[in-house]
XYZ file of C-alpha atoms in Angstrom:
784
model
C -44.739 94.660 40.185
C -44.626 94.092 36.486
C -42.230 95.747 34.098
C -43.500 95.529 30.538
C -40.942 95.764 27.789
C -42.310 95.624 24.250
C -40.110 95.433 21.147
C -41.905 95.805 17.854
C -40.458 94.299 14.713
C -41.366 93.488 11.124
C -40.136 90.808 8.749
C -38.336 88.985 11.554
C -39.662 85.453 12.064
C -38.279 82.136 13.209
C -39.219 78.557 12.494
C -38.106 77.365 15.926
C -40.745 76.191 18.349
C -41.557 78.740 21.017
C -40.625 76.912 24.214
C -39.506 78.003 27.642
C -36.081 77.192 29.081
C -37.485 73.941 30.498
C -39.071 73.070 27.113
C -42.630 73.679 28.276
C -45.014 75.366 25.825
C -45.564 79.103 26.113
C -48.871 80.845 25.470
C -48.166 82.801 22.253
C -50.571 85.647 23.116
C -48.503 86.538 26.196
C -45.303 86.930 24.162
C -46.426 87.914 20.663
C -48.561 90.726 19.284
C -49.836 92.170 16.061
C -51.294 88.916 14.692
C -54.861 88.072 13.696
C -56.713 85.051 15.034
C -54.264 82.212 15.702
C -51.918 83.065 12.842
C -48.893 83.659 15.047
C -46.493 83.719 12.106
C -47.928 87.137 11.229
C -46.873 88.582 14.589
C -45.181 91.960 14.244
C -44.362 92.489 17.935
C -43.112 90.544 20.896
C -43.396 91.299 24.584
C -40.939 90.656 27.377
C -42.261 90.822 30.938
C -39.988 91.003 33.993
C -41.731 90.122 37.283
C -40.222 92.130 40.146
C -40.851 91.323 43.798
C -42.410 94.105 45.813
C -44.146 94.577 49.149
C -47.455 95.903 50.397
C -45.603 98.524 52.419
C -44.326 101.073 49.903
C -41.658 102.212 52.379
C -40.165 98.752 52.940
C -36.734 97.805 51.643
C -38.262 95.300 49.223
C -40.444 97.967 47.604
C -37.651 100.511 47.561
C -35.342 98.023 45.826
C -38.074 97.249 43.292
C -38.608 100.943 42.523
C -34.855 101.491 42.232
C -34.605 98.559 39.804
C -37.468 99.929 37.713
C -35.922 103.373 37.448
C -32.573 101.877 36.500
C -34.365 99.814 33.858
C -36.117 102.894 32.438
C -32.806 104.751 32.316
C -31.145 101.809 30.562
C -33.970 101.610 28.029
C -33.799 105.339 27.285
C -30.053 105.699 27.067
C -28.887 102.395 25.559
C -31.667 100.138 24.303
C -33.715 102.772 22.485
C -30.838 104.114 20.343
C -29.746 100.555 19.609
C -33.095 99.349 18.276
C -33.744 102.578 16.395
C -30.473 102.079 14.523
C -31.894 98.726 13.363
C -35.116 100.398 12.159
C -37.126 98.867 15.004
C -39.549 100.410 17.483
C -39.189 100.061 21.241
C -41.900 100.789 23.818
C -41.345 100.249 27.527
C -42.946 100.893 30.879
C -42.780 99.951 34.546
C -45.322 99.994 37.343
C -43.862 103.205 38.764
C -43.616 104.912 35.364
C -47.025 106.595 35.490
C -46.391 108.004 38.964
C -42.979 109.328 37.935
C -44.336 110.893 34.753
C -47.215 112.508 36.653
C -44.722 114.126 39.007
C -42.885 115.474 35.996
C -46.177 116.648 34.503
C -47.045 118.587 37.648
C -44.079 120.876 37.001
C -44.283 120.911 33.192
C -46.981 123.604 33.133
C -45.935 125.556 36.203
C -45.047 128.557 34.029
C -48.376 128.393 32.161
C -50.374 128.240 35.397
C -48.327 131.053 36.913
C -48.916 133.266 33.872
C -52.642 132.491 34.056
C -52.859 133.661 37.649
C -50.645 136.690 37.010
C -52.921 137.794 34.171
C -55.936 137.442 36.462
C -54.149 139.387 39.211
C -53.341 142.193 36.773
C -56.920 142.397 35.569
C -58.289 142.383 39.113
C -56.021 145.237 40.104
C -57.244 147.312 37.163
C -60.950 146.473 37.262
C -61.454 147.768 40.798
C -60.442 151.267 39.730
C -62.534 153.963 38.118
C -62.765 154.662 34.412
C -59.155 155.547 33.506
C -58.344 159.171 32.725
C -54.804 160.274 32.027
C -55.151 163.263 34.293
C -56.168 161.314 37.373
C -55.409 157.655 36.724
C -52.510 157.587 39.150
C -54.956 158.494 41.950
C -58.238 156.863 40.888
C -56.683 153.491 40.057
C -56.815 150.784 42.715
C -53.887 148.557 41.837
C -52.669 148.429 45.423
C -56.166 147.589 46.691
C -56.531 144.853 44.072
C -53.182 143.331 44.904
C -54.041 143.467 48.596
C -57.318 141.673 47.906
C -55.515 139.018 45.890
C -53.085 138.542 48.762
C -56.056 137.918 51.071
C -57.319 135.281 48.650
C -53.918 133.596 48.623
C -53.740 133.760 52.422
C -57.086 131.964 52.677
C -55.836 129.195 50.362
C -52.563 128.883 52.286
C -54.462 128.883 55.578
C -56.636 125.984 54.396
C -53.661 124.002 53.112
C -51.681 124.729 56.263
C -54.468 123.709 58.622
C -55.164 120.376 56.963
C -51.458 119.674 56.531
C -51.035 120.241 60.271
C -53.622 117.561 61.048
C -52.081 115.128 58.590
C -54.299 115.536 55.503
C -52.119 115.960 52.433
C -52.993 118.246 49.561
C -53.147 116.879 46.022
C -52.353 118.197 42.567
C -56.054 118.826 41.937
C -56.309 120.945 45.087
C -53.369 123.161 44.216
C -54.669 123.686 40.672
C -58.411 124.109 41.260
C -58.923 125.710 44.687
C -57.044 128.969 43.867
C -59.258 129.251 40.787
C -62.376 128.700 42.899
C -61.424 131.072 45.712
C -60.334 133.717 43.223
C -63.738 133.500 41.535
C -65.568 133.909 44.845
C -63.131 136.435 46.292
C -62.827 138.675 43.244
C -66.594 138.808 42.830
C -67.018 139.890 46.440
C -64.237 142.468 46.076
C -65.867 144.007 43.013
C -69.286 144.033 44.668
C -67.952 145.735 47.808
C -65.897 148.369 45.962
C -68.660 149.137 43.466
C -71.225 149.389 46.277
C -69.069 151.972 48.043
C -68.716 153.933 44.805
C -72.502 154.039 44.372
C -72.994 155.871 47.671
C -73.519 159.679 47.703
C -70.235 161.514 48.108
C -71.667 163.993 50.603
C -71.812 161.166 53.132
C -68.731 160.644 55.290
C -66.580 157.675 54.327
C -67.777 155.686 57.334
C -71.384 156.234 56.259
C -70.663 155.136 52.703
C -68.967 151.971 53.961
C -71.868 151.292 56.313
C -74.503 151.762 53.615
C -72.503 149.597 51.185
C -72.339 146.749 53.706
C -76.052 147.059 54.384
C -76.697 146.900 50.635
C -74.471 143.987 49.617
C -73.395 142.376 52.892
C -76.363 140.005 53.154
C -75.922 138.611 49.635
C -72.162 138.201 50.114
C -72.744 136.419 53.418
C -75.495 134.260 51.979
C -73.465 133.260 48.928
C -70.267 132.546 50.873
C -71.881 130.525 53.642
C -73.961 128.593 51.119
C -70.749 127.601 49.332
C -69.113 126.663 52.631
C -72.054 124.421 53.543
C -72.102 122.850 50.083
C -68.412 121.973 50.174
C -68.540 120.906 53.828
C -71.231 118.344 53.059
C -69.114 117.140 50.126
C -66.409 116.139 52.613
C -68.554 113.094 53.491
C -68.401 111.736 49.922
C -66.490 108.405 49.775
C -64.355 109.327 46.739
C -61.043 110.536 48.249
C -60.321 113.177 45.600
C -63.744 114.813 46.003
C -63.731 114.466 49.774
C -60.327 116.103 50.246
C -61.126 118.816 47.692
C -64.400 119.633 49.475
C -62.648 119.888 52.843
C -59.944 122.219 51.541
C -62.448 124.285 49.526
C -64.891 124.739 52.432
C -62.214 126.094 54.752
C -60.595 128.247 52.044
C -63.916 129.898 51.111
C -64.751 130.461 54.792
C -61.376 132.060 55.505
C -61.684 134.186 52.368
C -65.133 135.407 53.461
C -63.912 136.286 56.959
C -60.898 138.150 55.592
C -63.003 140.104 53.119
C -65.642 141.326 55.558
C -62.900 142.408 57.965
C -59.474 143.047 56.452
C -60.631 143.954 52.949
C -63.237 146.408 54.237
C -60.479 148.069 56.223
C -58.300 148.164 53.102
C -61.165 149.798 51.180
C -61.353 152.522 53.832
C -57.612 153.131 53.641
C -57.645 153.234 49.838
C -60.527 155.709 49.657
C -58.811 157.873 52.277
C -55.693 157.776 50.115
C -57.609 158.831 47.005
C -59.443 161.630 48.831
C -56.140 162.858 50.193
C -54.676 162.958 46.638
C -52.081 160.305 47.310
C -50.706 158.236 44.415
C -51.782 154.614 44.072
C -48.984 152.128 44.905
C -47.025 155.065 46.395
C -49.342 156.364 49.124
C -46.541 158.323 50.736
C -46.484 160.666 47.703
C -49.162 163.368 47.815
C -50.300 165.561 44.896
C -51.269 169.134 45.670
C -54.648 170.483 44.607
C -58.178 169.128 45.016
C -58.973 165.816 43.330
C -62.251 165.385 41.434
C -63.169 162.854 38.801
C -63.907 164.358 35.398
C -67.603 164.698 34.542
C -68.566 164.148 38.182
C -70.384 166.450 40.447
C -69.444 166.970 44.038
C -72.232 164.732 45.382
C -72.261 161.671 43.151
C -70.179 159.591 40.848
C -71.083 158.866 37.276
C -71.873 155.139 36.741
C -69.232 153.198 34.874
C -69.556 152.173 31.254
C -70.353 148.552 32.116
C -72.982 149.540 34.680
C -74.616 151.883 32.164
C -74.601 149.125 29.539
C -76.253 146.667 31.921
C -78.960 149.125 32.948
C -79.568 151.021 29.715
C -78.900 148.377 27.020
C -78.750 144.841 28.425
C -81.794 145.040 30.700
C -84.112 146.780 28.169
C -83.279 144.186 25.508
C -84.090 141.349 27.906
C -87.340 143.104 28.762
C -88.773 142.693 25.235
C -91.428 139.967 25.287
C -90.231 138.071 22.221
C -86.648 138.163 23.532
C -87.924 136.605 26.762
C -89.664 133.880 24.789
C -86.523 133.111 22.805
C -84.329 133.067 25.932
C -86.626 130.721 27.852
C -87.042 128.415 24.834
C -83.309 128.227 24.019
C -82.199 127.608 27.602
C -84.926 125.035 28.233
C -84.100 123.235 24.983
C -80.388 123.136 25.781
C -81.120 121.841 29.293
C -83.279 119.025 27.910
C -80.661 118.220 25.263
C -77.967 118.147 27.956
C -80.000 115.656 29.988
C -80.173 113.394 26.944
C -76.468 113.876 26.201
C -75.410 112.996 29.758
C -75.827 109.303 28.994
C -72.969 109.582 26.483
C -70.411 110.554 29.125
C -68.019 107.667 29.699
C -66.203 107.045 32.999
C -62.420 106.962 33.088
C -59.349 109.047 32.459
C -57.218 108.241 29.425
C -53.579 107.850 30.382
C -52.427 109.672 27.262
C -54.312 112.791 28.350
C -52.808 112.875 31.820
C -49.227 112.345 30.693
C -46.980 114.996 29.138
C -47.087 114.964 25.368
C -43.381 114.124 25.164
C -43.619 111.201 27.632
C -42.190 107.852 26.548
C -45.419 106.287 27.861
C -47.443 107.882 25.068
C -45.944 105.489 22.518
C -46.154 102.601 24.967
C -49.910 102.920 25.507
C -50.508 103.361 21.785
C -48.538 100.196 21.028
C -50.272 98.213 23.766
C -53.637 99.159 22.283
C -52.532 98.357 18.722
C -50.511 95.168 19.112
C -51.496 93.235 22.242
C -53.968 90.409 21.734
C -54.514 89.673 25.398
C -55.400 91.796 28.389
C -54.007 92.127 31.921
C -53.746 89.034 34.143
C -56.895 88.318 36.150
C -56.751 86.425 39.437
C -59.718 84.797 41.160
C -58.787 84.597 44.826
C -60.421 81.956 47.037
C -60.375 82.563 50.767
C -60.460 79.858 53.441
C -60.364 76.840 51.116
C -61.000 73.713 53.184
C -59.009 70.907 51.568
C -59.763 68.238 54.151
C -61.098 64.928 52.898
C -64.401 65.602 54.687
C -64.934 68.819 52.708
C -66.504 69.068 49.257
C -64.719 72.296 48.383
C -61.984 70.585 46.362
C -64.505 69.336 43.822
C -66.214 72.758 43.923
C -63.009 74.367 42.677
C -61.245 71.942 40.321
C -62.044 71.136 36.696
C -60.584 67.656 36.119
C -62.418 64.343 36.373
C -64.912 63.945 39.241
C -65.072 67.709 39.763
C -68.443 69.423 39.947
C -69.792 70.687 36.647
C -70.479 74.096 38.199
C -67.100 74.375 39.891
C -65.212 77.644 39.873
C -62.759 76.599 37.168
C -65.500 75.129 34.978
C -67.454 78.360 35.306
C -64.365 80.344 34.312
C -63.957 78.118 31.257
C -67.560 78.693 30.255
C -67.198 82.439 30.786
C -64.161 82.483 28.485
C -66.440 81.244 25.675
C -68.327 84.564 25.784
C -65.469 87.087 26.117
C -67.612 89.932 24.746
C -69.568 90.087 28.002
C -67.314 88.306 30.514
C -64.043 89.993 29.421
C -62.309 86.661 30.233
C -60.107 85.493 27.391
C -59.216 81.903 28.368
C -59.627 79.206 31.044
C -57.724 79.726 34.263
C -54.376 78.169 35.101
C -55.179 76.034 38.142
C -52.632 75.040 40.741
C -55.250 72.705 42.222
C -55.822 70.782 38.965
C -52.101 70.503 38.319
C -51.477 69.434 41.919
C -54.080 66.665 41.731
C -52.644 65.483 38.398
C -49.115 65.719 39.814
C -50.204 63.454 42.705
C -51.919 60.848 40.558
C -50.169 57.489 39.995
C -50.486 57.929 36.220
C -48.022 60.853 36.397
C -45.249 58.464 37.449
C -42.530 60.977 36.628
C -43.914 63.682 38.940
C -44.700 62.892 42.568
C -41.924 60.511 43.612
C -40.107 59.692 46.841
C -36.845 58.162 47.916
C -36.806 55.094 50.091
C -36.388 57.347 53.121
C -39.650 59.143 52.252
C -38.132 62.422 51.036
C -38.993 64.065 47.711
C -37.424 62.587 44.590
C -37.296 64.900 41.528
C -37.904 63.711 37.934
C -35.151 61.711 36.223
C -34.122 64.662 34.023
C -33.332 66.893 37.007
C -30.455 66.903 39.496
C -29.491 64.869 41.396
C -31.091 62.222 39.184
C -29.503 63.822 36.127
C -25.988 65.280 36.241
C -26.107 68.992 35.379
C -22.392 69.020 34.463
C -22.226 66.361 31.740
C -25.970 66.035 31.044
C -25.939 62.243 31.658
C -29.216 60.768 32.822
C -29.909 57.116 33.423
C -31.759 54.599 35.462
C -28.621 53.540 37.323
C -28.194 56.813 39.178
C -29.125 57.916 42.666
C -32.827 57.990 41.756
C -33.097 54.382 40.616
C -34.969 53.380 43.768
C -37.506 56.240 43.622
C -41.161 55.229 43.555
C -44.394 57.075 42.947
C -45.909 58.720 45.971
C -49.224 56.931 45.826
C -51.008 53.957 44.349
C -54.671 54.144 43.477
C -55.394 52.146 46.614
C -53.782 54.922 48.693
C -56.259 57.507 47.391
C -59.972 57.929 47.946
C -61.753 58.539 44.633
C -58.397 59.736 43.262
C -58.319 62.413 45.950
C -55.655 62.669 48.664
C -56.503 62.526 52.316
C -56.039 65.559 54.530
C -52.629 64.362 55.708
C -51.518 63.486 52.153
C -52.628 66.885 50.845
C -50.833 68.652 53.664
C -47.595 66.732 53.172
C -47.341 66.851 49.399
C -48.478 70.453 48.694
C -45.076 71.974 49.632
C -43.397 69.321 47.445
C -45.540 70.364 44.501
C -44.878 74.092 44.961
C -41.112 73.443 45.113
C -41.078 70.977 42.184
C -39.393 72.308 39.064
C -41.244 71.577 35.817
C -39.254 69.639 33.243
C -39.674 67.430 30.194
C -40.363 64.370 32.335
C -42.924 66.234 34.460
C -44.285 69.532 33.225
C -46.742 69.798 36.120
C -44.229 71.022 38.693
C -45.605 74.050 40.514
C -42.422 76.003 41.144
C -42.486 79.284 39.264
C -45.989 78.965 37.891
C -47.723 78.648 41.268
C -45.130 79.704 43.851
C -47.157 82.802 44.742
C -50.587 81.249 44.148
C -50.984 79.575 47.543
C -50.713 81.177 50.973
C -49.034 78.369 52.926
C -48.777 79.850 56.443
C -51.453 78.240 58.604
C -52.425 75.560 56.062
C -51.624 72.792 58.552
C -55.097 73.278 60.044
C -56.738 71.955 56.876
C -57.626 75.394 55.527
C -55.677 77.432 52.969
C -56.394 81.020 53.882
C -55.925 82.371 50.346
C -55.109 80.968 46.921
C -55.492 82.330 43.404
C -56.326 81.017 39.945
C -54.896 83.030 37.065
C -56.495 83.830 33.749
C -56.448 86.903 31.484
C -58.819 89.660 30.553
C -59.555 90.296 26.913
C -57.630 93.190 25.310
C -58.738 96.423 26.986
C -58.217 99.425 24.734
C -60.556 102.049 26.196
C -61.192 103.313 29.690
C -64.749 102.010 29.542
C -63.347 98.542 28.750
C -61.347 98.582 31.978
C -64.394 99.641 33.988
C -66.719 97.109 32.361
C -64.207 94.271 32.707
C -63.833 94.989 36.414
C -67.585 95.143 36.873
C -68.058 91.874 34.924
C -65.391 90.086 36.992
C -67.012 91.218 40.230
C -70.457 90.150 39.089
C -69.053 86.758 38.059
C -67.315 86.295 41.425
C -70.411 87.337 43.326
C -72.555 84.839 41.422
C -70.114 81.950 41.850
C -69.502 82.785 45.513
C -73.210 82.700 46.183
C -73.583 79.390 44.309
C -70.625 77.612 45.933
C -71.007 79.242 49.373
C -67.346 80.260 49.244
C -65.649 83.638 49.466
C -64.194 84.457 46.030
C -63.108 87.823 44.685
C -61.316 88.965 41.498
C -58.119 90.994 41.282
C -56.124 92.617 38.514
C -53.360 95.154 38.784
C -55.468 97.991 37.345
C -58.433 97.482 39.703
C -57.036 99.831 42.333
C -57.103 102.683 39.820
C -60.478 101.941 38.228
C -62.540 101.002 41.269
C -63.505 104.661 41.637
C -65.269 104.511 38.264
C -67.640 101.695 39.214
C -69.820 104.169 41.121
C -68.546 107.419 39.600
C -72.008 108.345 38.326
C -73.609 107.672 41.685
C -70.875 109.594 43.493
C -71.112 112.556 41.133
C -74.908 112.785 41.275
C -75.041 112.421 45.068
C -72.299 115.002 45.501
C -74.014 117.492 43.206
C -77.456 116.813 44.653
C -76.233 117.306 48.211
C -74.382 120.471 47.267
C -77.328 121.987 45.418
C -79.774 120.733 48.031
C -77.836 122.325 50.860
C -77.536 125.513 48.864
C -81.299 125.517 48.667
C -81.632 125.005 52.410
C -79.048 127.690 53.090
C -80.890 130.127 50.846
C -83.859 130.394 53.191
C -82.455 129.265 56.549
C -79.033 130.881 56.792
C -80.801 134.148 57.676
C -82.058 132.623 60.913
C -79.300 130.220 61.955
C -76.102 131.615 60.389
C -76.543 135.304 59.694
C -78.536 135.950 62.887
C -81.659 137.266 61.238
C -79.777 139.875 59.200
C -81.866 138.931 56.205
C -84.831 136.681 55.560
C -85.362 134.862 52.307
C -88.298 133.211 50.597
C -88.992 129.747 49.274
C -89.887 131.425 45.976
C -86.389 132.867 45.555
C -84.879 129.603 46.762
C -86.690 127.621 44.080
C -85.506 129.985 41.342
C -81.866 129.768 42.489
C -82.144 125.987 42.760
C -83.488 125.780 39.204
C -80.706 127.933 37.738
C -77.988 126.036 39.640
C -79.347 122.706 38.421
C -79.498 123.976 34.847
C -75.861 125.164 34.982
C -74.678 121.782 36.257
C -76.786 119.847 33.735
C -75.564 122.050 30.899
C -71.978 121.552 32.070
C -72.479 117.800 31.754
C -74.000 118.302 28.326
C -70.907 120.229 27.265
C -68.764 117.390 28.643
C -70.621 114.944 26.406
C -70.226 117.190 23.358
C -66.481 117.629 23.983
C -66.001 113.904 24.880
C -64.762 114.773 28.369
C -64.818 111.689 30.585
C -66.279 111.438 34.077
C -63.520 111.040 36.656
C -62.216 112.597 39.850
C -60.988 115.712 38.036
C -64.240 116.367 36.185
C -66.368 115.583 39.272
C -64.324 118.095 41.279
C -64.861 120.626 38.500
C -68.604 119.955 38.564
C -68.718 120.422 42.327
C -66.723 123.628 41.916
C -69.204 124.784 39.266
C -71.924 124.719 41.924
C -69.884 127.096 44.082
C -69.124 129.513 41.261
C -72.699 129.314 39.950
C -73.901 130.634 43.306
C -71.986 133.845 42.673
C -73.759 134.328 39.358
C -77.210 133.795 40.893
C -77.429 134.929 44.509
C -76.308 138.546 44.114
C -78.657 139.332 41.225
C -81.565 137.571 42.949
C -80.944 139.426 46.210
C -80.716 142.779 44.421
C -83.998 141.973 42.653
C -85.706 141.075 45.929
C -84.776 144.293 47.747
C -85.643 146.575 44.819
C -89.005 148.284 44.487
C -91.329 148.598 41.517
C -92.664 146.104 39.039
C -90.667 143.039 37.970
C -89.197 144.628 34.842
C -88.041 147.706 36.757
C -86.559 145.596 39.561
C -84.730 143.431 37.008
C -83.276 146.575 35.447
C -82.160 147.861 38.856
C -80.634 144.492 39.802
C -78.626 144.323 36.594
C -77.552 147.938 36.988
C -76.258 147.439 40.522
C -75.038 143.821 40.558
C -74.768 142.850 36.879
C -71.658 144.910 36.247
C -69.923 143.627 39.403
C -70.713 140.001 38.601
C -69.645 140.384 34.980
C -66.356 142.124 35.735
C -65.687 140.194 38.947
C -66.128 136.652 37.660
C -66.680 136.494 33.916
C -63.900 138.720 32.615
C -61.442 137.767 35.361
C -61.807 134.059 34.637
C -61.838 134.495 30.877
C -58.431 136.187 30.781
C -56.987 133.483 33.040
C -58.605 130.513 31.315
C -57.483 131.572 27.856
C -53.858 131.308 28.987
C -54.415 127.653 29.929
C -55.109 126.825 26.274
C -51.350 127.088 25.670
C -50.597 124.287 28.131
C -48.211 121.535 27.031
C -50.244 118.876 28.848
C -53.511 117.651 27.403
C -55.165 117.288 30.808
C -54.931 121.062 31.364
C -56.387 121.795 27.954
C -59.295 119.359 28.386
C -60.165 119.477 32.070
C -59.170 123.040 32.922
C -59.260 125.194 29.801
C -62.310 123.588 28.170
C -64.293 122.909 31.363
C -63.436 126.240 33.019
C -64.275 128.132 29.836
C -67.602 126.298 29.595
C -68.291 127.041 33.261
C -67.597 130.769 32.891
C -69.703 131.099 29.745
C -72.599 129.030 31.117
C -72.504 130.914 34.421
C -72.562 134.265 32.615
C -75.394 133.238 30.286
C -77.533 131.765 33.056
C -76.779 134.426 35.660
C -76.993 137.524 33.485
C -79.351 136.418 30.692
C -81.628 133.557 31.756
C -81.994 134.514 35.445
C -83.005 138.167 34.769
C -85.602 137.002 32.233
C -86.925 134.418 34.694
C -87.094 137.007 37.488
C -88.889 139.493 35.248
C -91.548 136.876 34.535
C -92.000 134.892 37.779
C -89.734 136.655 40.264
C -90.661 136.866 43.968
C -92.457 139.938 45.311
C -90.427 142.883 46.571
C -89.234 142.718 50.176
C -88.415 146.419 50.555
C -90.156 149.402 52.056
C -90.062 152.854 50.525
C -89.763 155.397 53.299
C -90.276 159.003 52.465
C -87.729 161.160 54.157
C -87.158 164.785 53.230
C -88.971 164.137 49.921
C -86.202 161.691 48.989
C -87.139 158.021 48.536
C -84.676 155.750 50.322
C -84.940 152.008 49.684
C -84.262 149.823 52.691
C -84.540 146.061 53.002
C -87.487 144.872 55.016
C -85.939 143.500 58.185
């Protein structure tokens, strides 16, 4: 664990040489910042780094102590150090390894009120939109607030059921799940609620309530089933994606949508029956126990039919006729095709990553820290090249394949790192690596007579300027002390080509790692290389793991982190293949950015599988899932596939325009957009397919029956909720939820209720209905 503590200053310089406590030189770029080139006297910042021991197991005592130390450090910096330096007109920026996690936990509760208000506004709208056109004289009966609230409760129960099930089997929910899945299920659930209620209202009033419910389910049940099961299949397949965030989201979403569908075709249908019975019995909404005397009849309605709502009349009498004009069709097709092609071109501008400043609360102390790191640091994070199973025996050639001193191979690992540091623009390596192996071989050599020494009894003898050779109490050092008989470990005759034998290497390596560097011998490995060599098991002539440390170049953007990781892996792969050794790179940020190496591939595969399965479901669910309730055509499937692909492509184009990066959050949103896009497409396409007449007439009928439900069920509901998110205090909600959700709602509306009707009116599939004459009244039934 590293705790970075940066103190920025101006006009404070010193002429003293920058040396460590043991008088060894210190790399200025690791301690100074704000300078140009090698002009260190211009530095306007200095950096203090505290290494803290931790453990792989986050629950171990070592890790818990490290986290406790970090939090105490952060508290000290906030309460004491920050006021102190500010009083001196200085700037302090600080961070610890656990800071981001702690700030994210605080961020998850920072906008709880905003999110709650967003959902409450949507709930209120849902409760009102299910009712009839409000009239003061009958609103208390015709409204359906109780039905809407009951439907919302079913949606929440489906989300809780999904979370509860996966929690029971040990799969934890994440922040993304709790923020996105309710939005998704509400979109699907509210649309289905509006479609069901509006379908019941369209039935003739002379029919008994059971008949109206039956006819409504026959009319809209197949499209609801098709859309819901298509979404379930799409998300279920997404659970096989390797990215954890997308995989877990897909699992939770698939089960939540399935539970919501089952509850709506059972419990919500029963609630519709009870609510219509209440209204017909003149009982007040929300207070069904209170009954009003006198017959109830909607104004301007006859006894046998209801007057279509304002939105339904607009869709059928205004919206559809406008879209039926030939030059309007030409403009619509041209504009949507042009934007789709432009979005494809813009997709290449989307960068992978997730800026830390966006994720963190705006008042977080890390905001200033990241800004200062980007502005002042002249070196990047430490980079370690780890070598596995290094055979140091005298029979092996691997020593010369790794080192960079005399007699080492020209294409050795350390020489290759040095050459890569000469082209930092592409390698992202800023300097040659610090090598424990080079320093160990130099430390062993007879020329370094002050380093590897032994007493007459064969034990290790430290340099003359260290205890016990040098008294630490009075500082006296001389040749007459206890170390006067110490001799160098080896003569040239004891070495083979200046290389130790297997036994010599094995014996002296622990000495080197315990040797303190000093003025007499600066090559001691204690401190610099204590953690660089995995000693357990080295007695067999093989060091299981060892590392060579260098630094990345300054990484200021998310794409820099991704590219530097990719460059380091490509370098390691090339050198490993050349040297026939197992070498891999590591830096502390790799664990967070590894997901972005294949983020494009993951996103495209996820979306392709989702859309592809939606296409399969469109024409096969009738046989295998819905038990031949409805058949579909490849023609309709191709149209839905085209519109879904255009919505997703246009969403990515909007991401490029708004500079929204590609990461787990945006990929989840894109996958969710496939599910919501189905709602905009399937219902209108199904209504078009079962209508009779020419294409223009069927488009008009489809918009009149389904257009109003889709518009009020998804578009308006989501708009009122999304707008509230624009007031969020956290940038991530504004960017990845407000902006992306708003784009999704608008694109879904435009494609589902503008582009799709025009496309159907031009190249829509043939009608699949039969007109049966019965009592001189045409009744349209789907062709079973």
